[in-house]
Coordinates of C-alpha atoms in Angstrom, one line a residue:
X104 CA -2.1 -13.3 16.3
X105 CA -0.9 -9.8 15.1
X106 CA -3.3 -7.6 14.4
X107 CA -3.3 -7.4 10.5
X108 CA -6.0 -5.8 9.9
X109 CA -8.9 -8.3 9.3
X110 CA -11.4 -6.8 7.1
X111 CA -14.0 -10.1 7.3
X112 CA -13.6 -13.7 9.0
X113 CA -11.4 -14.5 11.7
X114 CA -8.2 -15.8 11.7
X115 CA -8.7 -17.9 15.2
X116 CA -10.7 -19.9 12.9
X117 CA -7.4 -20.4 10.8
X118 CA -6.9 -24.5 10.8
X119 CA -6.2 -27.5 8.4
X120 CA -7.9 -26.8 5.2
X121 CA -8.2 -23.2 5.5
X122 CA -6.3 -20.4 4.3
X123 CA -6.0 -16.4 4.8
X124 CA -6.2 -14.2 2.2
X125 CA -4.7 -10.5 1.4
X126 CA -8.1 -8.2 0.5
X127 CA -5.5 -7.6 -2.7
X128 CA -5.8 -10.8 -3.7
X129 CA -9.8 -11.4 -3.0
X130 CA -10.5 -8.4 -5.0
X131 CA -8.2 -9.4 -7.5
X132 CA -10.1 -13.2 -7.9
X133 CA -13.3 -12.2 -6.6
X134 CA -13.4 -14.0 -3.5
X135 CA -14.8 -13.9 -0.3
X136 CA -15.2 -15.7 3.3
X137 CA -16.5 -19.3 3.1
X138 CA -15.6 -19.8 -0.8
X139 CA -13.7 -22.7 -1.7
X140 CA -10.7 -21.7 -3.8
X141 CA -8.1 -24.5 -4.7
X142 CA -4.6 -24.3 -3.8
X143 CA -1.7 -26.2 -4.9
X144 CA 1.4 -27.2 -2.5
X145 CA 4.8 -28.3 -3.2
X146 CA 4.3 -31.8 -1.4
X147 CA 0.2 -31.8 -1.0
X148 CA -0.6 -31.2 -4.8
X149 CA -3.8 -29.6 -5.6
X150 CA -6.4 -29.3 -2.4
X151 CA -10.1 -27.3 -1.9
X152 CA -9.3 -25.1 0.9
X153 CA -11.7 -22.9 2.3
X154 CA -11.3 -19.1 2.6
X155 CA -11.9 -17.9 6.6
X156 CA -10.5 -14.1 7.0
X157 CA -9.3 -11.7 4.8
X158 CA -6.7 -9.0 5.9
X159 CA -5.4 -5.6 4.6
X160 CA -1.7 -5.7 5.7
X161 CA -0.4 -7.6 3.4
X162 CA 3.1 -6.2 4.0
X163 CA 3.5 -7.9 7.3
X164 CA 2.1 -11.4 6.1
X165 CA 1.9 -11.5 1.9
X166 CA -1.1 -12.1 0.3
X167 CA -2.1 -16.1 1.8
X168 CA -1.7 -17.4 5.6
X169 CA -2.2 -20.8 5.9
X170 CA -2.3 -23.1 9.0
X171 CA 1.7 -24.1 10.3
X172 CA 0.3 -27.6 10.3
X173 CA -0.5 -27.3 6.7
X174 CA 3.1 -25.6 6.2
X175 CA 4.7 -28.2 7.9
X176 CA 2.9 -31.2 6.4
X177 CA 2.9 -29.4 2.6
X178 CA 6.4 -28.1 2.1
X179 CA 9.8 -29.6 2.0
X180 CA 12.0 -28.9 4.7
X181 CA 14.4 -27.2 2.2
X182 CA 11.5 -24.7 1.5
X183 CA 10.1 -24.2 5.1
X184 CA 12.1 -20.8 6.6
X185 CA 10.7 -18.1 7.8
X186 CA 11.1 -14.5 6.8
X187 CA 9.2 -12.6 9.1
X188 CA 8.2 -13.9 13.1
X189 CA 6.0 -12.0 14.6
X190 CA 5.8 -12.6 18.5
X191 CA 2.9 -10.9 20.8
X192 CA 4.1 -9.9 23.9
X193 CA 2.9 -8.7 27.0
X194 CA 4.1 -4.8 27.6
X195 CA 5.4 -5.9 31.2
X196 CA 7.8 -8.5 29.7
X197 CA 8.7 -6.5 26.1
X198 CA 12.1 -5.7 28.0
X199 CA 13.3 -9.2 28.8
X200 CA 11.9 -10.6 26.2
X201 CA 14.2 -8.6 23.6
X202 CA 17.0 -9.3 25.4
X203 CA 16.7 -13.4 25.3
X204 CA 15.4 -12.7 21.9
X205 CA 18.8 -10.8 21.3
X206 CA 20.6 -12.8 23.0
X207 CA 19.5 -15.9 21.1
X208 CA 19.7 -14.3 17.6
X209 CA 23.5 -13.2 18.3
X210 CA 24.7 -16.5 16.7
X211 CA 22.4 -15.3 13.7
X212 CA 24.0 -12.3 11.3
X213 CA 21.3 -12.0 9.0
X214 CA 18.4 -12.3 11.4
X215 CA 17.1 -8.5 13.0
X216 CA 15.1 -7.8 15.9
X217 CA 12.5 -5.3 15.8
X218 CA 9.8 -4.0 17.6
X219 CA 7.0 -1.9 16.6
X220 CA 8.5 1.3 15.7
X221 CA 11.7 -0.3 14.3
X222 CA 9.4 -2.3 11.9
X223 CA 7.6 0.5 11.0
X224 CA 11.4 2.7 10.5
X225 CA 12.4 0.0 8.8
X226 CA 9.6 0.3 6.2
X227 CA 9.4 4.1 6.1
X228 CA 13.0 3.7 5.2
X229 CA 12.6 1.9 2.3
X230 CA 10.3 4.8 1.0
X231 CA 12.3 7.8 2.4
X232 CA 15.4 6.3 -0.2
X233 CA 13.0 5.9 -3.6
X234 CA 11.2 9.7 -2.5
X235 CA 15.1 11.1 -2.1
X236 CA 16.2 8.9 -5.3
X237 CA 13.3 10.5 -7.4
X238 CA 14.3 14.3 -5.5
X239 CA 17.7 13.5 -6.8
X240 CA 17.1 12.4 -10.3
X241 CA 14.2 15.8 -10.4
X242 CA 17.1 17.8 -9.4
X243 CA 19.2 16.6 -12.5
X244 CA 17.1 16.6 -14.9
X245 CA 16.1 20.1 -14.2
X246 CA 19.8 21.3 -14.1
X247 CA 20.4 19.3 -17.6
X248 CA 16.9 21.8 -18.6
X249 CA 18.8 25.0 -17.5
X250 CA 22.1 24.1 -19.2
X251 CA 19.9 23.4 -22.2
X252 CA 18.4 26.9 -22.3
X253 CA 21.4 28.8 -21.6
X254 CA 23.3 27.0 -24.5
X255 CA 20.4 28.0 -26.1
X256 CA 20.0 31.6 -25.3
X257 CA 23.7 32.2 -25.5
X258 CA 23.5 30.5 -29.5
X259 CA 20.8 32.8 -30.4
X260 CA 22.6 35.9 -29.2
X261 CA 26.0 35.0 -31.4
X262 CA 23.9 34.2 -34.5
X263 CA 22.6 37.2 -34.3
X264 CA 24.9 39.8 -33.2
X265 CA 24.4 41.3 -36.4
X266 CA 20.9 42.1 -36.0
X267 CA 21.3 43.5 -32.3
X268 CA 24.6 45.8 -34.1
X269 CA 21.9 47.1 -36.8
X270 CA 19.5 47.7 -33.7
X271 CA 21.6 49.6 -31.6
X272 CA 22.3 51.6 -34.7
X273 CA 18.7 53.0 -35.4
X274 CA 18.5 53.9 -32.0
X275 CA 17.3 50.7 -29.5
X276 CA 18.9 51.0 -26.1
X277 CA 20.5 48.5 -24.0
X278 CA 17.5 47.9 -22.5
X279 CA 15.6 47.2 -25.0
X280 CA 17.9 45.1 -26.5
X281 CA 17.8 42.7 -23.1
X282 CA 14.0 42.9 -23.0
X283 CA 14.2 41.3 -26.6
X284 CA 16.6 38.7 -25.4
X285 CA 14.4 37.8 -22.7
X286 CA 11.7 37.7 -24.2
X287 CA 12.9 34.6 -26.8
X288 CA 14.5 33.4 -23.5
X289 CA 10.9 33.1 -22.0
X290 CA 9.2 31.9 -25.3
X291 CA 11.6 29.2 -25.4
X292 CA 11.3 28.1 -21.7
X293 CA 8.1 28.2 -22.2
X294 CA 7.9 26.1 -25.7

């Protein structure tokens, strides 16, 4: 088995009228190991089953395991594929066994091969593109922000050129005139 992180039970004791469940979905129901929850199957209809591990990584195997006797026997064939096969392999043989593995998937476009670290780069991956998406979309709306203060700023400075004419014309000096201006300019950042 791969190691999935088994919080209580065991999953050697994973057989015919047992199931494996995701500590998501125990907390979620309130269940533990031994309880009987009921279950119902495409071709089995409703059956007791009894719950013997619970695992954290529900990534790698989704929230219920059950026996491949009890997929085989309670599924149609039409509904029986597999999305993720996991294969434990000694480290002496990881070599030759990705190449046959390779070798045999060839014929297979769809299908991808990955160990450890390619699993886990594959996943990371998937996070790295939403955290750049959200970076990106950040990045806009602050630029839409700037533009928006600048139109801003520059409207209040044409509406009242007036004023900053009678200003300059009792005396206020340049500077003062751009401390004023950024002054609104921070008081509207700001608001």
């Amino acid at each position: 088995f791969a190691d999935i992180g088994v919080t209580s039970g065991n999953l050697a004791d994973l057989a015919p009228g047992t199931i494996a469940i995701s500590t998501v979905a125990a907390q979620a129901k309130n269940w533990h190991v031994g309880q009987e929850i009921p279950v119902s199957y495409p071709l089995g209809g409703a059956q007791q089953e009894r719950i013997v591990a619970i695992y954290k990584y529900d990534q790698v195997a989704g929230d219920y395991l059950i026996p491949l006797a009890a997929y085989a026997r309670d599924f149609p064939p039409a509904q029986q594929t597999d999305r993720t096969v996991l294969v434990n392999v000694a480290s002496r043989a990881q070599q030759q066994v990705h190449s046959e593995l390779s070798t045999l998937l060839a014929g297979y476009p769809q299908a991808t091969l990955n160990d450890k670290a390619g699993y886990s780069s594959k996943v990371s991956s998937g996070i790295n593109f939403v955290a750049t998406l959200m970076t990106g979309l950040l990045a806009v709306s602050l630029l839409i922000g700037l533009i928006a203060v600048i139109t801003a700023l520059a409207l209040n400075v044409l509406e009242r050129t007036r004023e900053i004419g009678l200003l300059r014309a009792v005396g206020a000096e340049t500077r003062q005139v751009r401390a004023i201006v950024r002054a609104e300019a921070l008081t509207t950042v700001v608001t």
